[in-house]
Coordinates of C-alpha atoms in Angstrom, one line a residue:
X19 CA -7.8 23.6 -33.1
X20 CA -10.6 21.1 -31.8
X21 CA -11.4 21.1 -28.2
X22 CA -9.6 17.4 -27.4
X23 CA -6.3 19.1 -28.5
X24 CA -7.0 22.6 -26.6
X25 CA -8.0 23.5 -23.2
X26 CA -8.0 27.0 -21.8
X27 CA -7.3 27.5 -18.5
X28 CA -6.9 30.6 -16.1
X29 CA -6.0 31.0 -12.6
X30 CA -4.4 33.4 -9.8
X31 CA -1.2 33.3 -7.6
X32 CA -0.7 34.4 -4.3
X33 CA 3.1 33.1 -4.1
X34 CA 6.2 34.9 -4.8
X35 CA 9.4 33.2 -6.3
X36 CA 11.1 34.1 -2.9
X37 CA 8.6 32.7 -0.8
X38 CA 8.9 29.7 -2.7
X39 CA 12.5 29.2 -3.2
X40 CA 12.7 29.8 0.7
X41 CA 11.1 26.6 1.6
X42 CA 7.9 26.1 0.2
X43 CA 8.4 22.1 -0.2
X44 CA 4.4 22.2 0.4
X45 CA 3.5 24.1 -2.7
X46 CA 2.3 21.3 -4.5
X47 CA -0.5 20.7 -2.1
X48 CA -1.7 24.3 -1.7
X49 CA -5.2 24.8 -2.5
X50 CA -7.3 28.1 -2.2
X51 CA -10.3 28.0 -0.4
X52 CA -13.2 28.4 -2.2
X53 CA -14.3 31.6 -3.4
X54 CA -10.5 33.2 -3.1
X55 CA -9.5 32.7 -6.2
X56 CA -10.5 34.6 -8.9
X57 CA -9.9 35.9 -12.6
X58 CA -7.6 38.9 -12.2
X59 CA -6.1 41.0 -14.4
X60 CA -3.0 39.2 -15.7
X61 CA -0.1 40.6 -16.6
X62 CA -0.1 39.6 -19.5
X63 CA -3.0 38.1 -21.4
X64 CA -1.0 35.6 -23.3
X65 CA -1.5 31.9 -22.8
X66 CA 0.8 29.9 -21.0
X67 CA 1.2 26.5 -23.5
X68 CA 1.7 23.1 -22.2
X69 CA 3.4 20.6 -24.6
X70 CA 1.8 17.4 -24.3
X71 CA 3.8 14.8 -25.9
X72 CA 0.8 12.1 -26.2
X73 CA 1.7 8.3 -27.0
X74 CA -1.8 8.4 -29.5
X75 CA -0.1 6.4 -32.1
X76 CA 2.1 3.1 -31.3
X77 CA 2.4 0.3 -28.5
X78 CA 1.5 3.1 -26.2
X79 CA -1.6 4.3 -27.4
X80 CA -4.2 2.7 -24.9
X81 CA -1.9 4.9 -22.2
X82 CA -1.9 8.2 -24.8
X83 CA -5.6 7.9 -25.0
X84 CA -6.2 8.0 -21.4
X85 CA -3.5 10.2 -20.4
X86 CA -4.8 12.6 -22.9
X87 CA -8.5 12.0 -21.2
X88 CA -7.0 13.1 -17.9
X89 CA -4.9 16.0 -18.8
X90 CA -7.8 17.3 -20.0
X91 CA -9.8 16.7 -17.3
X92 CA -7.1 18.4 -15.2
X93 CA -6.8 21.2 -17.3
X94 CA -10.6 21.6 -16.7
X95 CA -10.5 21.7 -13.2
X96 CA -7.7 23.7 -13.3
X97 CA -9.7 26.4 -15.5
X98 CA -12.6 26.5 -13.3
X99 CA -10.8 27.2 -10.5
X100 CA -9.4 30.5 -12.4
X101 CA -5.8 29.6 -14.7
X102 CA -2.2 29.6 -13.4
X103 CA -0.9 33.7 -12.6
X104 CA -4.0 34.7 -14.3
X105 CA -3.4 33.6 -17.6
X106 CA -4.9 30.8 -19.8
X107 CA -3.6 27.2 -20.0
X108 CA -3.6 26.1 -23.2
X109 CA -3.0 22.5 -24.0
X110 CA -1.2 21.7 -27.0
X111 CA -0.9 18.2 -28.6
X112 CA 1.2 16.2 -30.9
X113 CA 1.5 12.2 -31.2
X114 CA 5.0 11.0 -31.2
X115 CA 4.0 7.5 -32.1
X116 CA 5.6 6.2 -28.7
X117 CA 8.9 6.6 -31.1
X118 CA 12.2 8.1 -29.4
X119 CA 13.1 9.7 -32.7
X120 CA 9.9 11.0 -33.5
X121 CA 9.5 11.8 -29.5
X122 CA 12.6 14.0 -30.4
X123 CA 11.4 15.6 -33.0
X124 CA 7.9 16.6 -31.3
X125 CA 9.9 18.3 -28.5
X126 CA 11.7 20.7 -31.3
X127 CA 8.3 21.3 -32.7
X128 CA 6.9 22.6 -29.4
X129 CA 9.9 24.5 -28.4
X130 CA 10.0 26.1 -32.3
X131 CA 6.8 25.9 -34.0
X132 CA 4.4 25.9 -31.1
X133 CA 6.6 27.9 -28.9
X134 CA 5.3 26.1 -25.7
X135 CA 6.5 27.2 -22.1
X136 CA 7.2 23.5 -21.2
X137 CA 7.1 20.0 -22.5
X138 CA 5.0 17.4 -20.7
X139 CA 3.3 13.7 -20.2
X140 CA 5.8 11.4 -21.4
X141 CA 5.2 7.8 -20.4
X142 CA 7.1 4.7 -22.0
X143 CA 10.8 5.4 -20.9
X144 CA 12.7 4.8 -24.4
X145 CA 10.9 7.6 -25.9
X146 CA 11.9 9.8 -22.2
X147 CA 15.4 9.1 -23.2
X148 CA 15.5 9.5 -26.6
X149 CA 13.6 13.3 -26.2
X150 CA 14.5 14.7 -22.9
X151 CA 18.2 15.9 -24.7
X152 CA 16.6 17.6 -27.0
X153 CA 15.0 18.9 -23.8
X154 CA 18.3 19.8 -22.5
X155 CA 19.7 21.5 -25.8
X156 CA 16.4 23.8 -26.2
X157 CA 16.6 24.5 -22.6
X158 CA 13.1 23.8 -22.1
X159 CA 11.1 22.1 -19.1
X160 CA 10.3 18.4 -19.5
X161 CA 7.9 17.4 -17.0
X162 CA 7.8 13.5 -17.6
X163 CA 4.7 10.8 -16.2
X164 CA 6.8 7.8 -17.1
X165 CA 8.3 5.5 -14.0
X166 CA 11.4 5.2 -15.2
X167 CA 14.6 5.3 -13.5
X168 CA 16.3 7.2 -16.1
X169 CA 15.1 10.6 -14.7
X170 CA 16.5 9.5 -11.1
X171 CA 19.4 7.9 -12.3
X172 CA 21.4 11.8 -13.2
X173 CA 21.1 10.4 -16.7
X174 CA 19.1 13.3 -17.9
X175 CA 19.3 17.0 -17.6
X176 CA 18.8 19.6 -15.7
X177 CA 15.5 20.1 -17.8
X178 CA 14.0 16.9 -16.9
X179 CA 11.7 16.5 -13.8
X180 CA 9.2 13.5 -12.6
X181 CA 7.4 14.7 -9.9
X182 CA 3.8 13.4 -10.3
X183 CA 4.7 9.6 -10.3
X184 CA 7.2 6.6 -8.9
X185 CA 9.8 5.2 -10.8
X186 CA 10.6 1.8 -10.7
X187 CA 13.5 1.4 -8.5
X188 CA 10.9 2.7 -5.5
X189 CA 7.8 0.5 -7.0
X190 CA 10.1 -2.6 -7.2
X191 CA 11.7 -2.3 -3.2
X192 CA 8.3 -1.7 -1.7
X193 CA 7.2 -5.0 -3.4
X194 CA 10.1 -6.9 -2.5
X195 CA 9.2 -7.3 1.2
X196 CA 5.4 -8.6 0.3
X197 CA 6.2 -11.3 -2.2
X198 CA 9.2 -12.7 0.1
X199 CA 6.9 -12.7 3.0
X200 CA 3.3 -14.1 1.2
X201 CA 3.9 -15.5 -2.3
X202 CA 7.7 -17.4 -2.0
X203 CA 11.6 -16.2 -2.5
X204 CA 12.5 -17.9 -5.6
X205 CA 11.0 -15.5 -8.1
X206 CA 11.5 -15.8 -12.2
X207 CA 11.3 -12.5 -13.7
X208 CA 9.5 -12.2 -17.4
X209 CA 10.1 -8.5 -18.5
X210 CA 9.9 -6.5 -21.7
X211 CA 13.3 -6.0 -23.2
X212 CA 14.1 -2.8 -23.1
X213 CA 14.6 -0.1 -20.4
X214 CA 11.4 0.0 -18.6
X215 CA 11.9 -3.9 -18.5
X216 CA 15.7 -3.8 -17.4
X217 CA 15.0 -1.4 -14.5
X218 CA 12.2 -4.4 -13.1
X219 CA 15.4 -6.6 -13.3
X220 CA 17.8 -4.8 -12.5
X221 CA 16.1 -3.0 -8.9
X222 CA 14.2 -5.9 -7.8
X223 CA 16.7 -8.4 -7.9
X224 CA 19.1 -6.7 -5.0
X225 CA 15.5 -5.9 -3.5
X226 CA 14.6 -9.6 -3.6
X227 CA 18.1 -10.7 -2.3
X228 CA 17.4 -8.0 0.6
X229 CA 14.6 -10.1 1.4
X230 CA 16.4 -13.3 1.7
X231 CA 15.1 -14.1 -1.5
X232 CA 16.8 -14.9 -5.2
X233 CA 15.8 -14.7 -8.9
X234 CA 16.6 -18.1 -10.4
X235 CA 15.8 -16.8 -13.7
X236 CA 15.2 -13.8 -16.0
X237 CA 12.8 -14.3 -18.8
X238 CA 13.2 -11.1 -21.4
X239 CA 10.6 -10.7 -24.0
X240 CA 11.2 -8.2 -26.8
X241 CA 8.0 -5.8 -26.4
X242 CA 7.0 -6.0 -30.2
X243 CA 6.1 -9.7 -29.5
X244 CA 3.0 -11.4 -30.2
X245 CA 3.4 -15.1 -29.1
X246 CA 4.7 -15.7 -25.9
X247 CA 4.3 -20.0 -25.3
X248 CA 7.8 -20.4 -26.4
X249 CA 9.3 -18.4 -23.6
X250 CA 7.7 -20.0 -21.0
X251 CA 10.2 -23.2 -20.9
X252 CA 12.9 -21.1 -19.4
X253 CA 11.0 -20.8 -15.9
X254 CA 12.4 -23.3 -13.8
X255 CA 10.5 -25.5 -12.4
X256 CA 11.3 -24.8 -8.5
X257 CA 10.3 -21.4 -9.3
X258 CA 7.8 -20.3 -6.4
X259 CA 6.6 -17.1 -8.2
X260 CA 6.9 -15.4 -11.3
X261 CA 7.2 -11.7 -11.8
X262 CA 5.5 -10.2 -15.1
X263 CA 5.4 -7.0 -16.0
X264 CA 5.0 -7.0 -19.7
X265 CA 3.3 -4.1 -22.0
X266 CA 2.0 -3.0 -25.6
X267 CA -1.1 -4.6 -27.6
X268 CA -0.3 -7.8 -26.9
X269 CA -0.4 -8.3 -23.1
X270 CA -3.8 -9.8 -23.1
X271 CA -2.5 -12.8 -25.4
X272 CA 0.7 -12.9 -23.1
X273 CA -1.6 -13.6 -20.2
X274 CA -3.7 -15.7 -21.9
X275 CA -1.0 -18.1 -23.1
X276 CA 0.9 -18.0 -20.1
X277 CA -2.3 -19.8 -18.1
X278 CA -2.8 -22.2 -21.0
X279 CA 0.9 -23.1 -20.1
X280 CA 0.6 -23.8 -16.3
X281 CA -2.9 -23.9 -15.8
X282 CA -3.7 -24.0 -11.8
X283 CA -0.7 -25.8 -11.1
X284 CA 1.9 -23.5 -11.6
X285 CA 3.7 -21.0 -9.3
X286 CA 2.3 -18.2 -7.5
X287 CA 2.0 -15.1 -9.6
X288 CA 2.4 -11.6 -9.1
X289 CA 2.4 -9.3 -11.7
X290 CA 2.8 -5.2 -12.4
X291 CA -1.1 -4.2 -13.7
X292 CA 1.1 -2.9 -16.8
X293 CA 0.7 -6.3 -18.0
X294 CA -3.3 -5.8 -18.0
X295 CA -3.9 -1.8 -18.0
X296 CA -6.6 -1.1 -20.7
X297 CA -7.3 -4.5 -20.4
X298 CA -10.6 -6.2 -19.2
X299 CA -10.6 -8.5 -16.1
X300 CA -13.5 -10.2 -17.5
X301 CA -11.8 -11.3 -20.6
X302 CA -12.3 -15.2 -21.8
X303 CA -8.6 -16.7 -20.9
X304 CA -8.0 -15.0 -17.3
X305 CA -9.7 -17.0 -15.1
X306 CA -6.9 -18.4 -13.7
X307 CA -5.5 -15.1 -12.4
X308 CA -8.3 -15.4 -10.1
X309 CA -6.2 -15.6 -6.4
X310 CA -3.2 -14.1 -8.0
X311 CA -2.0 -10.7 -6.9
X312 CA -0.9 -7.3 -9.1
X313 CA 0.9 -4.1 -8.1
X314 CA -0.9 -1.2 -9.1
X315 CA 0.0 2.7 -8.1
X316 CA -3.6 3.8 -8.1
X317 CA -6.6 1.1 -7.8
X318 CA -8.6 0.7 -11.3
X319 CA -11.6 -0.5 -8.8
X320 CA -13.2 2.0 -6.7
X321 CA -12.4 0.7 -3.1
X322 CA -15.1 0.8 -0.5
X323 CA -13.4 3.3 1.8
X324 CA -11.8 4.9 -0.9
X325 CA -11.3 9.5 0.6
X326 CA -14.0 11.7 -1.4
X327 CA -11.2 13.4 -3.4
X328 CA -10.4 9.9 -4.8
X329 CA -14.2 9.6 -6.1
X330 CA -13.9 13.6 -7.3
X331 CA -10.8 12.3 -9.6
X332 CA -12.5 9.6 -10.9
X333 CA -16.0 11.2 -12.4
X334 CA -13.6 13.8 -13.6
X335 CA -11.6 11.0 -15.5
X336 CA -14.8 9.7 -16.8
X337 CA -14.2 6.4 -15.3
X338 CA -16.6 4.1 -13.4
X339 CA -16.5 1.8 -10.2
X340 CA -15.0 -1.1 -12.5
X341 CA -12.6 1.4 -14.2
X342 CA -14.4 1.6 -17.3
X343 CA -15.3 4.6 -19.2
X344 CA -18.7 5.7 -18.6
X345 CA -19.6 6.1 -21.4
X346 CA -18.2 2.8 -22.6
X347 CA -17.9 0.0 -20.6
X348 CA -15.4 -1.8 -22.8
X349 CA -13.2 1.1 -22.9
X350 CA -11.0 0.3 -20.1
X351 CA -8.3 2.7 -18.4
X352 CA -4.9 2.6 -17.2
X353 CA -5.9 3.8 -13.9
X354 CA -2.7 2.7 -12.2
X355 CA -0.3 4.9 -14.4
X356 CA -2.6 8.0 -15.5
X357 CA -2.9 9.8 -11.9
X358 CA 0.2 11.3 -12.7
X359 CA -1.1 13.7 -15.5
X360 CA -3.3 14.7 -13.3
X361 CA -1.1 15.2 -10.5
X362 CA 2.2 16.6 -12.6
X363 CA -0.2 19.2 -14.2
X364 CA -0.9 20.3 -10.4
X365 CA 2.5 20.5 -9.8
X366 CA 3.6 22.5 -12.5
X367 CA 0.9 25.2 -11.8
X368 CA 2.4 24.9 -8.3
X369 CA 6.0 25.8 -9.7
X370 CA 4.7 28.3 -11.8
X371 CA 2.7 30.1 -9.3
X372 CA 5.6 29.9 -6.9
X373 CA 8.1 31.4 -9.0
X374 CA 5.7 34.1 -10.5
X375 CA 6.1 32.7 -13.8
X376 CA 5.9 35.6 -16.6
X377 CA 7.8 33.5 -19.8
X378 CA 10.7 31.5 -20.6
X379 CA 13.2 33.8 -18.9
X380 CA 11.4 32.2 -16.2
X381 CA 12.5 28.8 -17.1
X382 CA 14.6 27.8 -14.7
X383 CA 13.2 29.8 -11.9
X384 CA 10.2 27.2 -12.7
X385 CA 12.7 24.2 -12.1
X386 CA 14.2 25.4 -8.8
X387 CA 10.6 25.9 -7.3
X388 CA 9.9 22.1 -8.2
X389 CA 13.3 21.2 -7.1
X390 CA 12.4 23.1 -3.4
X391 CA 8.9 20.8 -3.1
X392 CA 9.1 18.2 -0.6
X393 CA 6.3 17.0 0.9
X394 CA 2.6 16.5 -1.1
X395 CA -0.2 15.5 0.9
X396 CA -2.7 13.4 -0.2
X397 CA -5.8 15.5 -1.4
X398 CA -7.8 16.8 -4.5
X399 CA -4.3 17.9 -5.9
X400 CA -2.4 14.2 -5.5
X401 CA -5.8 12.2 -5.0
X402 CA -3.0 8.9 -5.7
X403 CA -1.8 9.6 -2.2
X404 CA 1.0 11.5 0.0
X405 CA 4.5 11.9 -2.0
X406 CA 7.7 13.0 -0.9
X407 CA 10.1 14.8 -3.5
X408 CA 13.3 14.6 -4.0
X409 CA 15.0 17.9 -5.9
X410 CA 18.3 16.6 -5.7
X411 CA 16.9 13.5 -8.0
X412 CA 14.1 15.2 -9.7
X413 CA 11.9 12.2 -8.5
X414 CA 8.9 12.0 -6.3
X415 CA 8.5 8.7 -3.9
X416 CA 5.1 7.5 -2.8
X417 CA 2.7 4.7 -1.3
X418 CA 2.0 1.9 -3.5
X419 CA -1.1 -1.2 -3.5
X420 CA -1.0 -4.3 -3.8
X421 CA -4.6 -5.7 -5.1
X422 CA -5.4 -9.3 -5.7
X423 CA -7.9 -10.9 -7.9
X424 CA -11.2 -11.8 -6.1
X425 CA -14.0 -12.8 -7.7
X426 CA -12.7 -11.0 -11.2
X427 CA -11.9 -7.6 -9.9
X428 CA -9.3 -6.4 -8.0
X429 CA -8.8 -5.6 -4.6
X430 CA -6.4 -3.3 -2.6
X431 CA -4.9 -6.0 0.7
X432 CA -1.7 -4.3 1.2
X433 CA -0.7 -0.4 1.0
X434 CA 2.9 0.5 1.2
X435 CA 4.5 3.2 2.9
X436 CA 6.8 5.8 1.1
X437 CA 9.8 4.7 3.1
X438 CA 9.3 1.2 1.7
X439 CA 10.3 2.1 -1.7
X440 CA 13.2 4.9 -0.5
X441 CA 16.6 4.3 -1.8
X442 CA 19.8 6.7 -1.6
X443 CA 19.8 9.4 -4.2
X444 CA 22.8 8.7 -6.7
X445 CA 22.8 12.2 -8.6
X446 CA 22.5 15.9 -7.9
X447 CA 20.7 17.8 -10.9
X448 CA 20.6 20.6 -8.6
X449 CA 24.4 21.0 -8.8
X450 CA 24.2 21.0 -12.9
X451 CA 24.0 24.3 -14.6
X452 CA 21.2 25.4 -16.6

């Protein structure tokens, strides 16, 4: 197998599954100092295998190709530091064509061909519901990157977990309060139309009313489209802002037409980076976003006071101060969403470690030592920022930006706080069997 779709990893534990399942809720942000940890002698010398269910192929490909980058820039890291319990990481890889059925099918062949310990790095939530299931049947772990509210929802299983990333519902509160108090409260939404798309309308429409606020219109946009002119009649014209948060191939002609539609005379805009990840700023057409403000989880611009941990994840990402690959300054990355490889694969050597993981009879002995993590503070580990995890829901909250357009690039003006986006858990995984 070729090095992109291997990495060999090895490291050492100093955690016991009953120290963990105790109350180690900081195990995600343990780090060794240097020079303490060391190749050992394992017991066992077999590999531990990592799943990664890559969107190469499909509307999600510009997300598969950098996710893929950074999980193998964490793996590296990971490796050179020593392995997880002494063992090597390997890094196995199969394209599920951002397809649920074919997602479906790539979890069977990890859990019987490949024979991988868990499954990991979904991203586009109908391909997370239409795998995790088989997730659930195989008993296997599913350690998701996707945003969704379907993981936090109790929808899922036992099996699935989304600890390295926000899901919606938390993204689209801790907006709510800055657009009502900067942009305007009558908000259209234009959304893809399907689940990632629904949980945008669905969560921020009590968060805008919260607000004082009120969506006078909901735009849905099936997310195969290529031609978007003909929706934009519906937006009413006392609209003060619209709210797009569209995805695939496409976006970049979405944006494109949409300014050709209002020009510099329509309303204020604020949009989820989705709608222009992998895509350049500089593109002819966008000129008029110039002003206009984006959510994004992790900036895409290096930030002038950005931590040094921060500028450690991004040369190991390969990316540049605009975003860009270095080696390709057209190759742009999805810097807001792909973090969460990084900082999922930190969190499963974490559980693993904690829980002195030796195979899968260690399975769900793995998934109670995630479920005991609470608090991850910012660091080389979660260079995104500090989280706070919630076992019961199998979701991790954390601190969002808010970035507007100035002079073509983007920059960080507001940073939100983790209790912005908190919400009452409606589920309890932790009371499900395995």
């Amino acid at each position: 197998m070729s090095e992109n779709r291997k990495s060999l990893i090895k490291l050492n534990s100093g955690l016991t599954r009953r120290s963990a399942l105790k109350g180690l809720g900081a195990a995600a942000g343990l780090v060794a100092a240097p020079g303490f940890v060391r190749y050992g002698q394992a017991q066992s010398s077999e590999p531990i295998k990592i799943g990664f269910q890559c969107h190469r192929t499909g509307i999600g490909a510009a997300y598969g190709r950098w996710y893929e980058r950074v999980t193998t820039a964490a793996a590296k890291r990971i490796n050179d530091a020593g392995g997880i319990n002494g063992r090597p990481l390997e890094i196995v890889i199969e394209d599920d064509g951002t397809d649920p059925k074919r997602g479906a099918e790539v979890v069977e062949k990890f859990a019987n061909q490949h024979k991988v310990n868990l499954v990991y790095g979904t991203l586009f939530s109908h391909v997370v519901v239409g795998s995790a299931p088989a997730a659930g049947e195989l008993k296997i772990p599913y350690y998701v990157v996707s945003e969704g509210y379907h993981v936090a929802s109790g929808k899922m299983n036992r099996y699935c977990v989304q600890p390295g990333i926000t899901d919606v519902k938390a993204q689209a509160r801790s907006m709510a309060p800055w657009i009502a108090g900067n942009l305007g409260k009558k908000v259209t939404l234009v959304y893809p139309d399907y689940a990632f798309g629904h949980d945008h309308r669905d969560f921020f429409t009590p968060a805008i009313e919260e607000q004082g606020g009120q969506v006078v219109a909901k735009v849905p946009i099936p997310p195969t489209e290529t031609s978007f002119t003909r929706y934009f009649p519906q937006i009413p014209r006392d609209t003060d802002v619209i709210y797009h948060v569209m995805v695939g191939p496409a976006v970049l002609t979405f944006v494109k037409e949409m300014g050709e539609f209002f020009g510099s005379g329509g309303p204020q805009l604020f949009g989820f980076i989705d709608s222009l990840e992998a895509v350049d700023m500089g593109s002819p057409g966008l000129e008029f976003l110039e002003g206009s403000h984006f959510w994004e989880g992790m900036p895409r611009y290096a930030q002038p006071d950005q931590p040094d941990y921060v500028t450690a994840y991004r040369e190991a990402a390969g990316i540049d101060d605009n975003g860009a690959s270095v080696n390709d300054a057209k190759d742009v990355s999805t810097a807001a969403h792909m973090f969460g490889c990084w900082e999922t694969l930190n969190i499963v050597k974490a559980s693993m470690e904690a829980c002195d993981y030796k195979g899968p009879d260690d399975r769900a002995a793995m998934i109670e030592a995630t479920e005991a993590m609470t608090e991850m503070e910012a660091g080389p580990d979660h260079p995104q920022g500090k989280k706070l995890f919630n076992g019961k829901i199998h979701q991790v909250f954390g601190e969002q930006s808010i970035s507007q357009v100035k002079d073509g690039k983007l920059e960080v003006v507001h940073r939100t706080s983790i209790e912005d986006g908190a919400y009452e858990p409606e589920a309890d995984y932790t009371a499900m069997s395995f």
